[in-house]
């Protein structure tokens, strides 16, 4: 069966340690026991969309190792089609994550197998929506967005980590998703040429930008324990709702709700709610 939502992005094992504060250069900080959790921006996005009931497929690359097995198990338990998750000779990507008591995180990523993705891994056939993110080669992301636009598949890009995009890539995006820091660096988002844009603002919600104007949507007030993967939860939920026919504003409202739930629970994929968990 064809997916409604095709996700393209990284798949990582997250090595997570809670710390009282982030170490400065040359400093050693003692933290909690380390946990190994399924993560990566692409795999996270796919799981978030699947938990809402969308038919989801992920295009990604993992290693022939235990971290790769961990990812496949998490993806399959969420109902994600992993046919296009290729095993590579390089190790599964690894993210070294520290989480401070305020729920904030710092992440170092070793891309490993993610760096082996090529344009030939991408097949957008039959999808309603493509949602991509970085931590994989930029050329593959730009190829996928061009292929989606040509095939009538709605391309969404979560520009995380931020990268410089070709004008024709920007022009296809509907929407471009950036956080407020990235938005400030990029300037007038619609002037960049994208069809729509969303600026995520953490606890303050998100702003939807279209040629018709901008709308600020609030977020519920929650106490965060771990913000890791909240942006991926937002992108996955947005893609699931858009694929199901929601308006951009309605889809953004639900995506804010999903991201808000995710920050109240530890980890990335383990923190994502099912539709029944939402109000
Ligand atoms: O966005 C959160 C993700 O970033 C983590 O799961 C980590 O793997 C890195 O890719």
PDB file of C-alpha atoms and ligand atoms in Angstrom:
ATOM      1  CA  UNK A   1       0.000   0.000   0.000  1.00  0.00           C
ATOM      2  CA  UNK A   2       1.320   3.496  -0.848  1.00  0.00           C
ATOM      3  CA  UNK A   3       2.153   5.773   2.106  1.00  0.00           C
ATOM      4  CA  UNK A   4       0.219   8.983   2.744  1.00  0.00           C
ATOM      5  CA  UNK A   5       3.314  10.455   4.375  1.00  0.00           C
ATOM      6  CA  UNK A   6       6.799   9.781   3.033  1.00  0.00           C
ATOM      7  CA  UNK A   7       9.537  10.813   5.478  1.00  0.00           C
ATOM      8  CA  UNK A   8      13.147  11.390   4.425  1.00  0.00           C
ATOM      9  CA  UNK A   9      15.774  11.988   7.098  1.00  0.00           C
ATOM     10  CA  UNK A  10      18.194  10.652   9.664  1.00  0.00           C
ATOM     11  CA  UNK A  11      17.878   7.651  11.946  1.00  0.00           C
ATOM     12  CA  UNK A  12      20.090   7.728  15.051  1.00  0.00           C
ATOM     13  CA  UNK A  13      20.624   5.944  18.314  1.00  0.00           C
ATOM     14  CA  UNK A  14      20.290   8.622  21.012  1.00  0.00           C
ATOM     15  CA  UNK A  15      22.732   8.186  23.930  1.00  0.00           C
ATOM     16  CA  UNK A  16      21.063  10.300  26.589  1.00  0.00           C
ATOM     17  CA  UNK A  17      22.516  11.464  29.926  1.00  0.00           C
ATOM     18  CA  UNK A  18      20.763  13.830  32.337  1.00  0.00           C
ATOM     19  CA  UNK A  19      23.194  16.400  33.753  1.00  0.00           C
ATOM     20  CA  UNK A  20      22.861  19.151  36.389  1.00  0.00           C
ATOM     21  CA  UNK A  21      24.360  21.619  33.921  1.00  0.00           C
ATOM     22  CA  UNK A  22      26.028  21.525  30.499  1.00  0.00           C
ATOM     23  CA  UNK A  23      29.835  21.085  30.679  1.00  0.00           C
ATOM     24  CA  UNK A  24      31.984  24.050  29.625  1.00  0.00           C
ATOM     25  CA  UNK A  25      35.160  23.496  27.607  1.00  0.00           C
ATOM     26  CA  UNK A  26      37.596  21.356  29.602  1.00  0.00           C
ATOM     27  CA  UNK A  27      34.986  20.612  32.300  1.00  0.00           C
ATOM     28  CA  UNK A  28      33.773  17.113  33.311  1.00  0.00           C
ATOM     29  CA  UNK A  29      30.210  16.769  34.636  1.00  0.00           C
ATOM     30  CA  UNK A  30      28.814  13.607  36.237  1.00  0.00           C
ATOM     31  CA  UNK A  31      25.323  12.656  35.068  1.00  0.00           C
ATOM     32  CA  UNK A  32      22.657   9.938  35.222  1.00  0.00           C
ATOM     33  CA  UNK A  33      22.922   6.398  33.868  1.00  0.00           C
ATOM     34  CA  UNK A  34      23.078   6.572  30.074  1.00  0.00           C
ATOM     35  CA  UNK A  35      19.983   5.467  28.121  1.00  0.00           C
ATOM     36  CA  UNK A  36      20.051   4.333  24.492  1.00  0.00           C
ATOM     37  CA  UNK A  37      16.842   5.432  22.749  1.00  0.00           C
ATOM     38  CA  UNK A  38      15.641   5.412  19.123  1.00  0.00           C
ATOM     39  CA  UNK A  39      16.013   8.868  17.566  1.00  0.00           C
ATOM     40  CA  UNK A  40      17.135  10.803  14.514  1.00  0.00           C
ATOM     41  CA  UNK A  41      15.080  13.559  12.932  1.00  0.00           C
ATOM     42  CA  UNK A  42      13.669  11.398  10.124  1.00  0.00           C
ATOM     43  CA  UNK A  43      12.838   8.368  12.269  1.00  0.00           C
ATOM     44  CA  UNK A  44      11.321  10.649  14.935  1.00  0.00           C
ATOM     45  CA  UNK A  45       9.143  12.417  12.369  1.00  0.00           C
ATOM     46  CA  UNK A  46       7.943   9.089  10.957  1.00  0.00           C
ATOM     47  CA  UNK A  47       7.013   7.711  14.381  1.00  0.00           C
ATOM     48  CA  UNK A  48       5.177  10.914  15.349  1.00  0.00           C
ATOM     49  CA  UNK A  49       3.073  10.788  12.156  1.00  0.00           C
ATOM     50  CA  UNK A  50       2.360   7.063  12.494  1.00  0.00           C
ATOM     51  CA  UNK A  51       1.212   7.430  16.129  1.00  0.00           C
ATOM     52  CA  UNK A  52      -1.540   9.714  14.805  1.00  0.00           C
ATOM     53  CA  UNK A  53      -2.761   6.957  12.485  1.00  0.00           C
ATOM     54  CA  UNK A  54      -1.206   8.070   9.169  1.00  0.00           C
ATOM     55  CA  UNK A  55       0.171   5.516   6.697  1.00  0.00           C
ATOM     56  CA  UNK A  56       3.877   6.382   6.871  1.00  0.00           C
ATOM     57  CA  UNK A  57       7.033   5.174   5.108  1.00  0.00           C
ATOM     58  CA  UNK A  58      10.583   6.224   6.000  1.00  0.00           C
ATOM     59  CA  UNK A  59      13.532   6.553   3.616  1.00  0.00           C
ATOM     60  CA  UNK A  60      16.725   6.345   5.690  1.00  0.00           C
ATOM     61  CA  UNK A  61      19.998   4.460   6.146  1.00  0.00           C
ATOM     62  CA  UNK A  62      21.144   2.533   9.231  1.00  0.00           C
ATOM     63  CA  UNK A  63      24.085   0.245  10.002  1.00  0.00           C
ATOM     64  CA  UNK A  64      24.261  -3.533  10.307  1.00  0.00           C
ATOM     65  CA  UNK A  65      24.413  -3.202  14.091  1.00  0.00           C
ATOM     66  CA  UNK A  66      22.372  -3.317  17.291  1.00  0.00           C
ATOM     67  CA  UNK A  67      21.520   0.407  17.051  1.00  0.00           C
ATOM     68  CA  UNK A  68      20.039  -0.270  13.610  1.00  0.00           C
ATOM     69  CA  UNK A  69      17.954  -3.093  15.098  1.00  0.00           C
ATOM     70  CA  UNK A  70      16.752  -0.744  17.869  1.00  0.00           C
ATOM     71  CA  UNK A  71      15.532   1.732  15.250  1.00  0.00           C
ATOM     72  CA  UNK A  72      13.788  -0.876  13.121  1.00  0.00           C
ATOM     73  CA  UNK A  73      11.962  -2.198  16.186  1.00  0.00           C
ATOM     74  CA  UNK A  74      10.738   1.264  17.216  1.00  0.00           C
ATOM     75  CA  UNK A  75       9.669   2.175  13.686  1.00  0.00           C
ATOM     76  CA  UNK A  76       7.830  -1.103  13.108  1.00  0.00           C
ATOM     77  CA  UNK A  77       6.103  -0.989  16.514  1.00  0.00           C
ATOM     78  CA  UNK A  78       4.756   2.437  15.531  1.00  0.00           C
ATOM     79  CA  UNK A  79       3.525   1.009  12.209  1.00  0.00           C
ATOM     80  CA  UNK A  80       6.061   2.736   9.943  1.00  0.00           C
ATOM     81  CA  UNK A  81       6.827   1.015   6.599  1.00  0.00           C
ATOM     82  CA  UNK A  82      10.608   0.399   6.715  1.00  0.00           C
ATOM     83  CA  UNK A  83      10.998  -1.097   3.213  1.00  0.00           C
ATOM     84  CA  UNK A  84      13.147   1.911   2.202  1.00  0.00           C
ATOM     85  CA  UNK A  85      15.301   1.881   5.348  1.00  0.00           C
ATOM     86  CA  UNK A  86      18.559   0.614   3.856  1.00  0.00           C
ATOM     87  CA  UNK A  87      21.335  -1.098   5.813  1.00  0.00           C
ATOM     88  CA  UNK A  88      24.794   0.393   5.096  1.00  0.00           C
ATOM     89  CA  UNK A  89      28.331  -0.718   5.920  1.00  0.00           C
ATOM     90  CA  UNK A  90      28.901   2.385   8.092  1.00  0.00           C
ATOM     91  CA  UNK A  91      27.579   2.353  11.683  1.00  0.00           C
ATOM     92  CA  UNK A  92      24.113   3.636  12.551  1.00  0.00           C
ATOM     93  CA  UNK A  93      24.143   7.369  13.268  1.00  0.00           C
ATOM     94  CA  UNK A  94      24.663   8.278  16.907  1.00  0.00           C
ATOM     95  CA  UNK A  95      23.484  11.326  18.831  1.00  0.00           C
ATOM     96  CA  UNK A  96      25.204  12.188  22.126  1.00  0.00           C
ATOM     97  CA  UNK A  97      22.581  14.081  24.119  1.00  0.00           C
ATOM     98  CA  UNK A  98      22.711  15.850  27.467  1.00  0.00           C
ATOM     99  CA  UNK A  99      19.477  16.996  29.103  1.00  0.00           C
ATOM    100  CA  UNK A 100      19.459  19.632  31.872  1.00  0.00           C
ATOM    101  CA  UNK A 101      16.805  19.923  34.647  1.00  0.00           C
ATOM    102  CA  UNK A 102      14.914  22.585  32.664  1.00  0.00           C
ATOM    103  CA  UNK A 103      14.324  19.988  29.921  1.00  0.00           C
ATOM    104  CA  UNK A 104      16.741  21.689  27.484  1.00  0.00           C
ATOM    105  CA  UNK A 105      19.102  19.511  25.450  1.00  0.00           C
ATOM    106  CA  UNK A 106      22.469  19.726  23.700  1.00  0.00           C
ATOM    107  CA  UNK A 107      23.214  17.285  20.894  1.00  0.00           C
ATOM    108  CA  UNK A 108      26.313  16.129  19.014  1.00  0.00           C
ATOM    109  CA  UNK A 109      25.540  13.920  15.993  1.00  0.00           C
ATOM    110  CA  UNK A 110      27.865  11.404  14.343  1.00  0.00           C
ATOM    111  CA  UNK A 111      26.010  10.826  11.030  1.00  0.00           C
ATOM    112  CA  UNK A 112      27.492   7.387  10.173  1.00  0.00           C
ATOM    113  CA  UNK A 113      25.134   5.534   7.815  1.00  0.00           C
ATOM    114  CA  UNK A 114      22.974   8.658   7.329  1.00  0.00           C
ATOM    115  CA  UNK A 115      25.773  10.097   5.188  1.00  0.00           C
ATOM    116  CA  UNK A 116      25.462   7.207   2.697  1.00  0.00           C
ATOM    117  CA  UNK A 117      21.969   8.177   1.481  1.00  0.00           C
ATOM    118  CA  UNK A 118      21.864   9.040  -2.219  1.00  0.00           C
ATOM    119  CA  UNK A 119      19.216  10.264  -4.650  1.00  0.00           C
ATOM    120  CA  UNK A 120      18.702   6.673  -5.819  1.00  0.00           C
ATOM    121  CA  UNK A 121      17.267   5.822  -2.368  1.00  0.00           C
ATOM    122  CA  UNK A 122      14.373   8.241  -2.948  1.00  0.00           C
ATOM    123  CA  UNK A 123      11.042   7.197  -4.521  1.00  0.00           C
ATOM    124  CA  UNK A 124       8.139   9.585  -3.879  1.00  0.00           C
ATOM    125  CA  UNK A 125       5.609   7.590  -5.917  1.00  0.00           C
ATOM    126  CA  UNK A 126       2.079   7.619  -4.536  1.00  0.00           C
ATOM    127  CA  UNK A 127       2.688   9.743  -1.421  1.00  0.00           C
ATOM    128  CA  UNK A 128       0.417  12.683  -0.580  1.00  0.00           C
ATOM    129  CA  UNK A 129       3.085  14.497   1.423  1.00  0.00           C
ATOM    130  CA  UNK A 130       6.891  14.362   1.599  1.00  0.00           C
ATOM    131  CA  UNK A 131       8.408  15.598   4.861  1.00  0.00           C
ATOM    132  CA  UNK A 132      12.191  15.941   4.923  1.00  0.00           C
ATOM    133  CA  UNK A 133      14.804  17.159   7.405  1.00  0.00           C
ATOM    134  CA  UNK A 134      18.583  17.481   7.422  1.00  0.00           C
ATOM    135  CA  UNK A 135      21.429  15.431   9.034  1.00  0.00           C
ATOM    136  CA  UNK A 136      21.541  13.650   5.664  1.00  0.00           C
ATOM    137  CA  UNK A 137      23.220  14.920   2.468  1.00  0.00           C
ATOM    138  CA  UNK A 138      21.612  18.198   1.359  1.00  0.00           C
ATOM    139  CA  UNK A 139      21.721  17.118  -2.307  1.00  0.00           C
ATOM    140  CA  UNK A 140      19.463  14.141  -1.502  1.00  0.00           C
ATOM    141  CA  UNK A 141      16.952  16.387   0.265  1.00  0.00           C
ATOM    142  CA  UNK A 142      16.912  18.848  -2.639  1.00  0.00           C
ATOM    143  CA  UNK A 143      16.500  15.997  -5.146  1.00  0.00           C
ATOM    144  CA  UNK A 144      13.561  14.565  -3.163  1.00  0.00           C
ATOM    145  CA  UNK A 145      11.818  17.951  -2.926  1.00  0.00           C
ATOM    146  CA  UNK A 146      12.200  18.481  -6.687  1.00  0.00           C
ATOM    147  CA  UNK A 147      10.890  14.970  -7.390  1.00  0.00           C
ATOM    148  CA  UNK A 148       7.941  15.520  -5.048  1.00  0.00           C
ATOM    149  CA  UNK A 149       7.030  18.859  -6.629  1.00  0.00           C
ATOM    150  CA  UNK A 150       7.191  17.305 -10.100  1.00  0.00           C
ATOM    151  CA  UNK A 151       4.977  14.388  -9.023  1.00  0.00           C
ATOM    152  CA  UNK A 152       2.305  16.507  -7.285  1.00  0.00           C
ATOM    153  CA  UNK A 153       3.435  15.405  -3.798  1.00  0.00           C
ATOM    154  CA  UNK A 154       3.289  18.241  -1.225  1.00  0.00           C
ATOM    155  CA  UNK A 155       6.871  18.940  -0.012  1.00  0.00           C
ATOM    156  CA  UNK A 156       7.475  19.970   3.608  1.00  0.00           C
ATOM    157  CA  UNK A 157      10.961  20.706   4.930  1.00  0.00           C
ATOM    158  CA  UNK A 158      11.907  20.925   8.589  1.00  0.00           C
ATOM    159  CA  UNK A 159      15.097  22.957   8.097  1.00  0.00           C
ATOM    160  CA  UNK A 160      16.929  21.404  11.028  1.00  0.00           C
ATOM    161  CA  UNK A 161      19.883  21.686  11.301  1.00  0.00           C
ATOM    162  CA  UNK A 162      19.736  24.885   9.242  1.00  0.00           C
ATOM    163  CA  UNK A 163      21.358  24.845   5.760  1.00  0.00           C
ATOM    164  CA  UNK A 164      21.454  27.112   2.705  1.00  0.00           C
ATOM    165  CA  UNK A 165      18.887  25.963   0.117  1.00  0.00           C
ATOM    166  CA  UNK A 166      18.717  26.513  -3.640  1.00  0.00           C
ATOM    167  CA  UNK A 167      16.003  29.001  -4.728  1.00  0.00           C
ATOM    168  CA  UNK A 168      14.117  26.251  -6.633  1.00  0.00           C
ATOM    169  CA  UNK A 169      13.999  24.127  -3.467  1.00  0.00           C
ATOM    170  CA  UNK A 170      12.633  27.019  -1.415  1.00  0.00           C
ATOM    171  CA  UNK A 171      10.034  27.771  -4.094  1.00  0.00           C
ATOM    172  CA  UNK A 172       8.557  24.260  -3.812  1.00  0.00           C
ATOM    173  CA  UNK A 173       8.098  24.176  -0.026  1.00  0.00           C
ATOM    174  CA  UNK A 174       4.590  24.219   1.410  1.00  0.00           C
ATOM    175  CA  UNK A 175       5.561  24.765   4.198  1.00  0.00           C
ATOM    176  CA  UNK A 176       9.159  25.463   5.215  1.00  0.00           C
ATOM    177  CA  UNK A 177       9.408  24.827   8.986  1.00  0.00           C
ATOM    178  CA  UNK A 178      12.017  26.730  11.020  1.00  0.00           C
ATOM    179  CA  UNK A 179      12.411  27.621  14.672  1.00  0.00           C
ATOM    180  CA  UNK A 180      12.442  31.250  15.750  1.00  0.00           C
ATOM    181  CA  UNK A 181      16.256  31.465  15.916  1.00  0.00           C
ATOM    182  CA  UNK A 182      16.613  30.103  12.387  1.00  0.00           C
ATOM    183  CA  UNK A 183      13.787  32.388  11.203  1.00  0.00           C
ATOM    184  CA  UNK A 184      15.581  35.431  12.585  1.00  0.00           C
ATOM    185  CA  UNK A 185      18.730  34.433  10.687  1.00  0.00           C
ATOM    186  CA  UNK A 186      16.817  33.830   7.437  1.00  0.00           C
ATOM    187  CA  UNK A 187      14.837  37.117   7.408  1.00  0.00           C
ATOM    188  CA  UNK A 188      11.527  37.440   5.499  1.00  0.00           C
ATOM    189  CA  UNK A 189      10.615  33.763   4.911  1.00  0.00           C
ATOM    190  CA  UNK A 190       8.038  34.244   2.150  1.00  0.00           C
ATOM    191  CA  UNK A 191      10.426  36.603   0.349  1.00  0.00           C
ATOM    192  CA  UNK A 192      12.751  33.575   0.086  1.00  0.00           C
ATOM    193  CA  UNK A 193      10.158  32.146  -2.309  1.00  0.00           C
ATOM    194  CA  UNK A 194       8.470  29.317  -0.366  1.00  0.00           C
ATOM    195  CA  UNK A 195       4.701  28.888  -0.717  1.00  0.00           C
ATOM    196  CA  UNK A 196       4.167  28.913   3.049  1.00  0.00           C
ATOM    197  CA  UNK A 197       6.265  28.843   6.210  1.00  0.00           C
ATOM    198  CA  UNK A 198       5.851  27.977   9.880  1.00  0.00           C
ATOM    199  CA  UNK A 199       7.982  29.466  12.629  1.00  0.00           C
ATOM    200  CA  UNK A 200       7.957  27.294  15.755  1.00  0.00           C
ATOM    201  CA  UNK A 201       8.314  29.231  19.012  1.00  0.00           C
ATOM    202  CA  UNK A 202       8.589  26.517  21.679  1.00  0.00           C
ATOM    203  CA  UNK A 203       6.302  27.296  24.641  1.00  0.00           C
ATOM    204  CA  UNK A 204       4.886  30.304  22.742  1.00  0.00           C
ATOM    205  CA  UNK A 205       3.381  28.123  19.973  1.00  0.00           C
ATOM    206  CA  UNK A 206       3.935  28.803  16.281  1.00  0.00           C
ATOM    207  CA  UNK A 207       3.293  31.354  13.532  1.00  0.00           C
ATOM    208  CA  UNK A 208       1.831  30.309  10.171  1.00  0.00           C
ATOM    209  CA  UNK A 209       2.894  32.503   7.245  1.00  0.00           C
ATOM    210  CA  UNK A 210       1.082  32.440   3.897  1.00  0.00           C
ATOM    211  CA  UNK A 211       0.706  35.023   1.134  1.00  0.00           C
ATOM    212  CA  UNK A 212      -2.670  35.810   2.764  1.00  0.00           C
ATOM    213  CA  UNK A 213      -1.042  36.901   6.055  1.00  0.00           C
ATOM    214  CA  UNK A 214       0.285  35.468   9.304  1.00  0.00           C
ATOM    215  CA  UNK A 215      -1.494  33.749  12.196  1.00  0.00           C
ATOM    216  CA  UNK A 216      -0.044  33.199  15.675  1.00  0.00           C
ATOM    217  CA  UNK A 217      -1.206  29.988  17.349  1.00  0.00           C
ATOM    218  CA  UNK A 218      -0.601  29.514  21.101  1.00  0.00           C
ATOM    219  CA  UNK A 219       0.695  26.406  22.873  1.00  0.00           C
ATOM    220  CA  UNK A 220      -0.768  24.856  26.030  1.00  0.00           C
ATOM    221  CA  UNK A 221       1.274  25.644  29.149  1.00  0.00           C
ATOM    222  CA  UNK A 222       3.206  22.535  30.228  1.00  0.00           C
ATOM    223  CA  UNK A 223       6.205  21.735  32.427  1.00  0.00           C
ATOM    224  CA  UNK A 224       8.948  20.356  30.161  1.00  0.00           C
ATOM    225  CA  UNK A 225      11.143  17.448  31.255  1.00  0.00           C
ATOM    226  CA  UNK A 226      12.898  16.822  27.901  1.00  0.00           C
ATOM    227  CA  UNK A 227      12.490  18.894  24.740  1.00  0.00           C
ATOM    228  CA  UNK A 228      14.501  16.439  22.573  1.00  0.00           C
ATOM    229  CA  UNK A 229      12.659  15.732  19.323  1.00  0.00           C
ATOM    230  CA  UNK A 230       9.812  18.198  19.920  1.00  0.00           C
ATOM    231  CA  UNK A 231      10.442  19.793  16.512  1.00  0.00           C
ATOM    232  CA  UNK A 232      10.329  16.379  14.845  1.00  0.00           C
ATOM    233  CA  UNK A 233       7.043  15.592  16.628  1.00  0.00           C
ATOM    234  CA  UNK A 234       5.687  18.878  15.269  1.00  0.00           C
ATOM    235  CA  UNK A 235       6.787  18.068  11.692  1.00  0.00           C
ATOM    236  CA  UNK A 236       5.405  14.530  11.798  1.00  0.00           C
ATOM    237  CA  UNK A 237       2.051  15.599  13.191  1.00  0.00           C
ATOM    238  CA  UNK A 238       1.806  18.452  10.678  1.00  0.00           C
ATOM    239  CA  UNK A 239       2.514  16.083   7.783  1.00  0.00           C
ATOM    240  CA  UNK A 240      -0.036  13.530   9.024  1.00  0.00           C
ATOM    241  CA  UNK A 241      -2.743  16.194   9.302  1.00  0.00           C
ATOM    242  CA  UNK A 242      -1.985  17.793   5.939  1.00  0.00           C
ATOM    243  CA  UNK A 243      -2.017  14.358   4.266  1.00  0.00           C
ATOM    244  CA  UNK A 244      -5.444  13.786   5.819  1.00  0.00           C
ATOM    245  CA  UNK A 245      -6.729  17.031   4.243  1.00  0.00           C
ATOM    246  CA  UNK A 246      -6.477  19.520   7.132  1.00  0.00           C
ATOM    247  CA  UNK A 247      -5.815  23.204   6.476  1.00  0.00           C
ATOM    248  CA  UNK A 248      -2.323  24.491   7.269  1.00  0.00           C
ATOM    249  CA  UNK A 249      -3.657  26.388  10.292  1.00  0.00           C
ATOM    250  CA  UNK A 250      -5.604  23.417  11.685  1.00  0.00           C
ATOM    251  CA  UNK A 251      -2.673  21.056  11.094  1.00  0.00           C
ATOM    252  CA  UNK A 252      -0.356  23.493  12.891  1.00  0.00           C
ATOM    253  CA  UNK A 253      -2.731  23.632  15.873  1.00  0.00           C
ATOM    254  CA  UNK A 254      -2.628  19.865  16.261  1.00  0.00           C
ATOM    255  CA  UNK A 255       1.149  19.753  15.694  1.00  0.00           C
ATOM    256  CA  UNK A 256       1.619  22.249  18.557  1.00  0.00           C
ATOM    257  CA  UNK A 257      -0.479  20.002  20.794  1.00  0.00           C
ATOM    258  CA  UNK A 258       1.581  16.903  19.879  1.00  0.00           C
ATOM    259  CA  UNK A 259       4.895  18.724  20.449  1.00  0.00           C
ATOM    260  CA  UNK A 260       3.621  20.060  23.791  1.00  0.00           C
ATOM    261  CA  UNK A 261       2.808  16.525  24.992  1.00  0.00           C
ATOM    262  CA  UNK A 262       6.190  15.259  23.783  1.00  0.00           C
ATOM    263  CA  UNK A 263       8.181  17.665  25.985  1.00  0.00           C
ATOM    264  CA  UNK A 264       6.431  16.402  29.137  1.00  0.00           C
ATOM    265  CA  UNK A 265       7.909  12.911  28.634  1.00  0.00           C
ATOM    266  CA  UNK A 266      11.560  11.779  28.356  1.00  0.00           C
ATOM    267  CA  UNK A 267      13.224  10.895  25.041  1.00  0.00           C
ATOM    268  CA  UNK A 268      12.166  11.585  21.473  1.00  0.00           C
ATOM    269  CA  UNK A 269      10.224   8.664  19.915  1.00  0.00           C
ATOM    270  CA  UNK A 270       9.132   7.239  23.311  1.00  0.00           C
ATOM    271  CA  UNK A 271       7.539  10.619  24.147  1.00  0.00           C
ATOM    272  CA  UNK A 272       5.201  10.919  21.163  1.00  0.00           C
ATOM    273  CA  UNK A 273       1.462  10.684  21.825  1.00  0.00           C
ATOM    274  CA  UNK A 274      -1.178   8.624  20.059  1.00  0.00           C
ATOM    275  CA  UNK A 275      -4.250  10.509  18.871  1.00  0.00           C
ATOM    276  CA  UNK A 276      -6.202   9.120  21.859  1.00  0.00           C
ATOM    277  CA  UNK A 277      -3.717  10.840  24.245  1.00  0.00           C
ATOM    278  CA  UNK A 278      -4.654  14.287  22.888  1.00  0.00           C
ATOM    279  CA  UNK A 279      -7.467  16.444  24.312  1.00  0.00           C
TER     280      UNK A 279
HETATM  281  O1  LIG B   1      15.648  16.356  16.850  1.00  0.00           O
HETATM  282  C1  LIG B   1      16.083  15.438  17.826  1.00  0.00           C
HETATM  283  C2  LIG B   1      17.011  14.458  17.216  1.00  0.00           C
HETATM  284  O2  LIG B   1      18.163  15.135  16.768  1.00  0.00           O
HETATM  285  C3  LIG B   1      17.520  13.399  18.170  1.00  0.00           C
HETATM  286  O3  LIG B   1      16.677  12.265  18.233  1.00  0.00           O
HETATM  287  C4  LIG B   1      18.904  13.123  17.645  1.00  0.00           C
HETATM  288  O4  LIG B   1      19.040  11.848  17.093  1.00  0.00           O
HETATM  289  C5  LIG B   1      19.194  14.197  16.600  1.00  0.00           C
HETATM  290  O5  LIG B   1      19.052  13.725  15.333  1.00  0.00           O
END
